[in-house]
Amino acid sequence: MRVKKYTAPSMSEAMVRVKQDLGVHAVILHSRKRKTGGIFGFLSKTIVEVTAAHDPEPAGMKPQTAAKSIHSSNYPAMKLPTSSDRQEDSANMAISSPDPVSFWLKRLYKAGLGETETEKVKEKLFRIWYSSEEEPEAHALERAVKEAVSELLPPPVQAVKARYIQVFGPTGVGKTTTLAKLAAKTVLQDKKSAAFITADTYRIAAVEQLKTYAELLEIPVGVAYSAEDIQKFRDQFSDYDHVFIDTAGRNYRNKHYVNQLQDILGDDSDTERHLVLSATSKLEDMEAVVSQFSHALPDSLILTKLDETVSAGAAISIACSAGIPVSVMATGQNVPDDLQNAERSLLTERLLDWRNES
């Protein structure tokens, strides 16, 4: 195998040099940006450094019988995502990877999986590709992708194990509906006693919404206007198997609100804290939400609106990068039917669900 290092002002120019020197079958082993020149860091320039390799075909082997032809008609062509901030990275992977591997990398990018997670999947696929004497079957690569993503995810946890279950998160992610689903499952399926507490007194009709669910389930509800009220209702409902506590959805970028939230979140061992995120959100927004709410120490993530997106990769990436396990997946508005306990296999299937192909 011939290995060579290239430097260029940009990734696109580096890739041109790689292709000119090593050909279109070249593989990118590593790439990074670094500064060069200048004095004490001033007036320096940023360049791209790429390490590429090319494995020449063994002498005497006919092209049509080569063990690893990287052009395979078994893998349909797919378009790269149009997002400008990912286009160059996608092109980098696509140019430098064998067609079957490139197919899966493009698929992961299209599904919204983050660059870091996709890079780790690529490493696993490369190990399989270059350690096999024959071209791996399509199903073997698909299985490897699922295994790689599953290994990146923290082990899922089960919700509603503690007595008090609190949900929090940004506005519009479906906290109240999700809480109602959890309570309905507890009452109707698990045959346990339950109660509601809501601190969402800012949103119009929020209290009435939860009261409606409480009437349908025939369980009590307490309306809390302060941290003291929440503690009062926690004590009042202490004989119930589970108490579900709703919080107000406010602008997560408002640090004052986030600090206020800390006052009403329980921190005892008998309280679960679940950060609710919408799978329809962009990865950058999810990262900002997790960063803002990190002081609340969420026990798990609850992913909502998975039925409303064709690209669940961002939700999976945030679980991987934040190291917070997923406990619940919400896939619709039906209470409590459209609620699933999170499993790694379900999350990876959602990521690679071909029925979601647009």
Coordinates of C-alpha atoms in Angstrom, one line a residue:
M1 CA 0.0 0.0 0.0
R2 CA 1.3 3.4 -1.0
V3 CA 0.8 6.1 1.7
K4 CA 1.4 9.8 1.1
K5 CA 0.7 13.1 2.9
Y6 CA -0.6 16.2 1.1
T7 CA -1.1 19.8 2.2
A8 CA -3.3 22.4 0.5
P9 CA -5.2 25.6 1.3
S10 CA -8.5 23.8 1.3
M11 CA -9.9 20.3 1.4
S12 CA -11.2 20.4 -2.2
E13 CA -7.8 21.4 -3.5
A14 CA -6.2 18.6 -1.4
M15 CA -8.6 16.1 -2.9
V16 CA -7.7 17.2 -6.4
R17 CA -4.0 16.6 -5.6
V18 CA -4.8 13.2 -4.2
K19 CA -6.8 12.1 -7.2
Q20 CA -4.1 13.4 -9.6
D21 CA -1.4 11.6 -7.8
L22 CA -3.0 8.4 -6.5
G23 CA -6.1 8.1 -8.7
V24 CA -9.8 7.9 -7.9
H25 CA -9.4 4.7 -5.9
A26 CA -7.3 6.5 -3.3
V27 CA -8.5 6.2 0.4
I28 CA -8.3 9.1 2.9
L29 CA -6.7 7.7 6.1
H30 CA -6.7 11.0 8.0
S31 CA -7.3 14.7 7.6
R32 CA -6.8 17.7 9.8
K33 CA -6.5 21.5 9.7
R34 CA -3.4 23.2 11.1
K35 CA -1.7 26.6 11.1
T36 CA 1.6 27.3 9.4
G37 CA 3.9 30.3 9.2
G38 CA 3.5 33.6 11.0
I39 CA 5.3 34.8 14.2
F40 CA 4.1 33.6 17.6
G41 CA 0.8 32.6 16.1
F42 CA 0.2 35.9 14.3
L43 CA -0.3 36.2 10.5
S44 CA -0.4 32.4 10.3
K45 CA -2.4 30.6 7.6
T46 CA -4.6 27.6 8.0
I47 CA -3.9 24.7 5.7
V48 CA -5.4 21.2 5.3
E49 CA -3.3 18.2 5.8
V50 CA -4.5 14.9 4.2
T51 CA -2.9 11.4 4.5
A52 CA -4.0 9.2 1.7
A53 CA -3.3 5.7 0.5
H54 CA -3.6 3.6 -2.6
D55 CA -3.4 -0.2 -2.7
P56 CA -2.2 -1.2 -6.2
E57 CA -3.8 -4.2 -7.8
P58 CA -1.5 -7.3 -7.4
A59 CA 0.4 -8.2 -10.5
G60 CA -1.3 -10.7 -12.7
M61 CA -4.8 -10.1 -11.3
K62 CA -7.3 -9.3 -14.0
P63 CA -9.4 -6.2 -13.5
Q64 CA -12.7 -8.0 -13.7
T65 CA -11.6 -10.5 -11.0
A66 CA -10.0 -8.1 -8.6
A67 CA -11.0 -8.9 -5.0
K68 CA -12.2 -5.4 -4.2
S69 CA -13.6 -3.6 -7.2
I70 CA -14.9 -0.4 -5.7
H71 CA -17.5 0.1 -8.4
S72 CA -20.5 -2.0 -7.6
S73 CA -23.9 -1.9 -9.3
N74 CA -25.5 -3.4 -6.1
Y75 CA -25.5 0.1 -4.5
P76 CA -27.7 2.7 -6.1
A77 CA -26.3 6.2 -6.5
M78 CA -27.4 8.7 -3.8
K79 CA -27.2 12.5 -3.8
L80 CA -25.1 14.3 -1.2
P81 CA -26.9 16.5 1.3
T82 CA -27.1 20.2 0.2
S83 CA -26.1 21.7 3.6
S84 CA -23.2 23.9 2.9
D85 CA -21.4 23.2 6.1
R86 CA -21.3 19.5 5.5
Q87 CA -20.9 19.3 1.7
E88 CA -17.1 19.4 1.7
D89 CA -16.9 16.7 4.4
S90 CA -19.4 14.5 2.5
A91 CA -17.4 15.0 -0.7
N92 CA -14.3 14.0 1.1
M93 CA -15.8 10.7 2.4
A94 CA -17.5 10.0 -0.9
I95 CA -14.3 10.5 -3.0
S96 CA -12.1 8.6 -0.7
S97 CA -14.3 5.5 0.0
P98 CA -15.1 2.4 -2.1
D99 CA -18.6 2.7 -3.6
P100 CA -20.4 0.4 -1.2
V101 CA -18.8 2.2 1.8
S102 CA -19.5 5.6 0.3
F103 CA -23.2 4.5 -0.2
W104 CA -23.6 4.0 3.6
L105 CA -21.7 7.2 4.5
K106 CA -23.9 9.2 2.3
R107 CA -26.9 7.5 3.8
L108 CA -25.8 8.4 7.3
Y109 CA -25.2 12.1 6.3
K110 CA -28.6 12.2 4.7
A111 CA -30.2 10.9 7.9
G112 CA -28.5 13.7 9.8
L113 CA -26.0 11.7 11.8
G114 CA -23.2 13.9 13.1
E115 CA -19.7 14.1 11.5
T116 CA -18.0 12.5 14.6
E117 CA -20.4 9.5 14.7
T118 CA -20.2 9.0 10.9
E119 CA -16.4 9.1 11.0
K120 CA -16.5 6.3 13.6
V121 CA -18.8 4.2 11.5
K122 CA -16.5 4.8 8.5
E123 CA -13.6 3.4 10.5
K124 CA -15.5 0.2 11.2
L125 CA -16.5 -0.2 7.6
F126 CA -13.0 0.4 6.4
R127 CA -11.7 -2.3 8.8
I128 CA -14.2 -4.8 7.4
W129 CA -13.5 -3.8 3.8
Y130 CA -9.8 -4.0 3.9
S131 CA -9.6 -7.1 6.0
S132 CA -11.8 -9.2 3.6
E133 CA -10.3 -11.1 0.7
E134 CA -13.6 -10.8 -1.2
E135 CA -15.9 -7.8 -1.4
P136 CA -18.3 -7.9 1.7
E137 CA -21.9 -8.6 0.9
A138 CA -24.4 -5.7 1.2
H139 CA -26.1 -7.2 4.2
A140 CA -22.7 -7.5 6.0
L141 CA -22.0 -3.8 5.6
E142 CA -25.5 -2.9 6.7
R143 CA -25.1 -5.1 9.8
A144 CA -21.8 -3.4 10.5
V145 CA -23.4 0.0 10.2
K146 CA -26.1 -0.9 12.7
E147 CA -23.5 -2.4 15.1
A148 CA -21.3 0.6 14.9
V149 CA -24.1 3.0 15.7
S150 CA -25.4 0.8 18.5
E151 CA -22.0 0.7 20.1
L152 CA -21.8 4.5 20.1
L153 CA -25.2 4.9 21.9
P154 CA -25.2 4.8 25.7
P155 CA -27.2 1.8 27.0
P156 CA -30.9 2.8 27.2
V157 CA -32.6 3.2 30.5
Q158 CA -36.2 2.5 31.6
A159 CA -38.3 5.5 32.6
V160 CA -40.9 5.5 35.5
K161 CA -38.8 3.6 38.0
A162 CA -38.7 6.3 40.7
R163 CA -41.7 7.7 42.5
Y164 CA -41.4 11.2 41.0
I165 CA -41.0 11.7 37.3
Q166 CA -40.1 15.2 36.0
V167 CA -39.9 16.3 32.4
F168 CA -38.2 19.5 31.2
G169 CA -37.0 21.0 28.0
P170 CA -37.5 23.8 25.5
T171 CA -40.9 24.9 24.3
G172 CA -42.9 23.0 21.7
V173 CA -41.2 19.6 22.1
G174 CA -44.3 17.8 23.5
K175 CA -43.5 17.6 27.2
T176 CA -47.1 17.6 28.4
T177 CA -48.4 15.0 25.9
T178 CA -45.4 12.8 26.6
L179 CA -46.1 13.1 30.4
A180 CA -49.7 12.1 29.8
K181 CA -48.6 9.1 27.8
L182 CA -46.3 7.9 30.6
A183 CA -49.1 8.4 33.1
A184 CA -51.7 6.6 30.9
K185 CA -49.3 3.6 30.5
T186 CA -48.8 3.6 34.3
V187 CA -52.5 3.7 35.1
L188 CA -54.1 1.7 32.2
Q189 CA -51.4 -0.9 31.5
D190 CA -49.4 -1.2 34.7
K191 CA -52.4 -0.8 36.9
K192 CA -50.6 1.6 39.3
S193 CA -51.8 4.7 41.0
A194 CA -50.6 8.1 39.7
A195 CA -51.0 11.8 40.1
F196 CA -50.0 15.0 38.1
I197 CA -48.3 18.1 39.2
T198 CA -48.0 20.9 36.7
A199 CA -45.8 24.0 36.9
D200 CA -46.6 25.0 33.4
T201 CA -48.7 28.0 34.3
Y202 CA -47.3 30.3 31.6
R203 CA -48.7 28.6 28.5
I204 CA -52.3 29.3 27.5
A205 CA -54.5 26.3 28.3
A206 CA -51.6 24.2 29.5
V207 CA -53.2 23.6 32.9
E208 CA -56.5 22.7 31.2
Q209 CA -54.8 20.3 28.9
L210 CA -53.3 18.4 31.8
K211 CA -56.6 18.5 33.8
T212 CA -58.3 16.9 30.8
Y213 CA -55.9 14.1 30.8
A214 CA -56.3 13.8 34.6
E215 CA -60.1 13.5 34.3
L216 CA -59.8 10.8 31.6
L217 CA -57.4 8.8 33.8
E218 CA -59.3 9.7 37.0
I219 CA -56.3 10.8 38.8
P220 CA -55.6 14.0 40.8
V221 CA -53.7 17.0 39.5
G222 CA -52.0 19.8 41.5
V223 CA -51.3 23.2 39.9
A224 CA -48.0 24.7 41.3
Y225 CA -47.1 28.4 41.0
S226 CA -43.8 28.1 42.9
A227 CA -41.2 25.7 44.1
E228 CA -42.9 25.7 47.4
D229 CA -46.2 24.6 45.7
I230 CA -44.4 21.7 44.0
Q231 CA -43.0 20.5 47.3
K232 CA -46.4 20.8 48.9
F233 CA -48.0 18.6 46.2
R234 CA -45.1 16.1 46.3
D235 CA -45.8 15.6 50.0
Q236 CA -49.6 15.5 49.4
F237 CA -49.2 12.8 46.7
S238 CA -46.5 10.8 48.4
D239 CA -48.7 7.7 48.8
Y240 CA -49.2 7.3 45.0
D241 CA -47.0 4.9 43.1
H242 CA -45.9 7.6 40.7
V243 CA -46.2 11.4 40.5
F244 CA -45.7 13.0 37.1
I245 CA -44.4 16.6 37.2
D246 CA -44.7 18.9 34.2
T247 CA -42.6 22.0 33.8
A248 CA -43.1 25.1 31.7
G249 CA -41.6 25.2 28.2
R250 CA -39.7 28.4 27.9
N251 CA -36.9 29.8 25.8
Y252 CA -33.9 27.6 26.7
R253 CA -31.6 30.5 25.7
N254 CA -33.0 32.5 28.6
K255 CA -30.5 31.8 31.4
H256 CA -32.8 33.3 34.0
Y257 CA -35.5 30.7 33.2
V258 CA -33.0 27.9 33.1
N259 CA -31.7 28.9 36.6
Q260 CA -35.3 29.1 37.8
L261 CA -35.9 25.6 36.6
Q262 CA -33.2 24.3 38.9
D263 CA -35.3 25.4 41.9
I264 CA -38.2 23.1 41.0
L265 CA -36.3 20.1 39.8
G266 CA -35.9 17.4 42.5
D267 CA -32.5 16.2 43.2
D268 CA -33.2 13.2 45.5
S269 CA -32.8 9.6 44.6
D270 CA -36.5 9.1 44.3
T271 CA -36.8 11.6 41.4
E272 CA -36.2 11.0 37.7
R273 CA -35.3 13.9 35.5
H274 CA -36.0 13.5 31.8
L275 CA -34.9 16.1 29.2
V276 CA -37.4 16.1 26.3
L277 CA -36.0 16.8 22.8
S278 CA -37.9 16.9 19.5
A279 CA -36.3 14.7 16.8
T280 CA -37.3 17.4 14.3
S281 CA -34.7 19.8 15.7
K282 CA -31.4 20.5 14.1
L283 CA -28.3 19.0 15.7
E284 CA -26.9 22.4 16.5
D285 CA -30.1 23.4 18.4
M286 CA -30.1 20.1 20.3
E287 CA -26.5 20.7 21.3
A288 CA -27.3 24.1 22.6
V289 CA -30.3 22.8 24.5
V290 CA -28.3 20.0 26.2
S291 CA -25.6 22.5 27.0
Q292 CA -28.0 24.9 28.7
F293 CA -29.8 22.2 30.7
S294 CA -26.6 20.3 31.6
H295 CA -26.7 21.6 35.1
A296 CA -30.0 19.9 35.6
L297 CA -28.3 16.5 35.3
P298 CA -30.9 14.7 33.2
D299 CA -31.2 11.0 33.9
S300 CA -32.3 10.4 30.3
L301 CA -33.4 11.8 27.0
I302 CA -37.0 11.4 25.8
L303 CA -37.1 11.8 22.0
T304 CA -40.4 13.0 20.6
K305 CA -41.9 13.5 17.1
L306 CA -39.9 10.7 15.6
D307 CA -42.8 10.2 13.3
E308 CA -42.4 13.7 11.9
T309 CA -38.9 13.5 10.6
V310 CA -37.2 11.5 7.9
S311 CA -33.7 12.1 9.4
A312 CA -33.4 10.9 13.0
G313 CA -29.6 11.1 12.9
A314 CA -29.4 14.4 14.9
A315 CA -31.3 12.9 17.8
I316 CA -29.1 9.8 17.8
S317 CA -25.9 12.0 17.5
I318 CA -26.8 14.1 20.5
A319 CA -27.4 11.0 22.7
C320 CA -23.9 9.7 21.6
S321 CA -22.0 13.0 22.0
A322 CA -23.7 14.0 25.3
G323 CA -23.4 10.5 26.7
I324 CA -27.0 10.7 28.0
P325 CA -29.1 7.5 27.5
V326 CA -32.4 7.5 25.8
S327 CA -35.3 6.1 27.8
V328 CA -38.5 6.8 25.7
M329 CA -39.3 7.3 22.0
A330 CA -42.6 9.1 21.1
T331 CA -43.8 8.3 17.6
G332 CA -47.3 10.0 17.5
Q333 CA -50.1 11.8 19.3
N334 CA -52.1 8.7 20.5
V335 CA -52.1 8.3 24.3
P336 CA -50.5 6.0 25.4
D337 CA -50.0 3.9 22.2
D338 CA -47.4 5.9 20.4
L339 CA -44.8 5.5 23.1
Q340 CA -41.9 3.0 23.1
N341 CA -39.2 2.1 25.5
A342 CA -36.0 3.0 23.8
E343 CA -33.8 0.2 22.5
R344 CA -30.6 0.5 20.5
S345 CA -32.0 -1.7 17.8
L346 CA -35.1 0.6 17.5
L347 CA -33.0 3.7 17.3
T348 CA -30.7 2.3 14.6
E349 CA -33.7 1.0 12.6
R350 CA -35.2 4.4 12.8
L351 CA -32.0 5.9 11.5
L352 CA -31.8 3.6 8.6
D353 CA -35.5 3.1 7.9
W354 CA -35.7 2.9 4.1
R355 CA -39.5 3.5 4.3
N356 CA -38.6 7.1 5.4
E357 CA -36.7 7.6 2.2
S358 CA -38.1 10.8 0.5

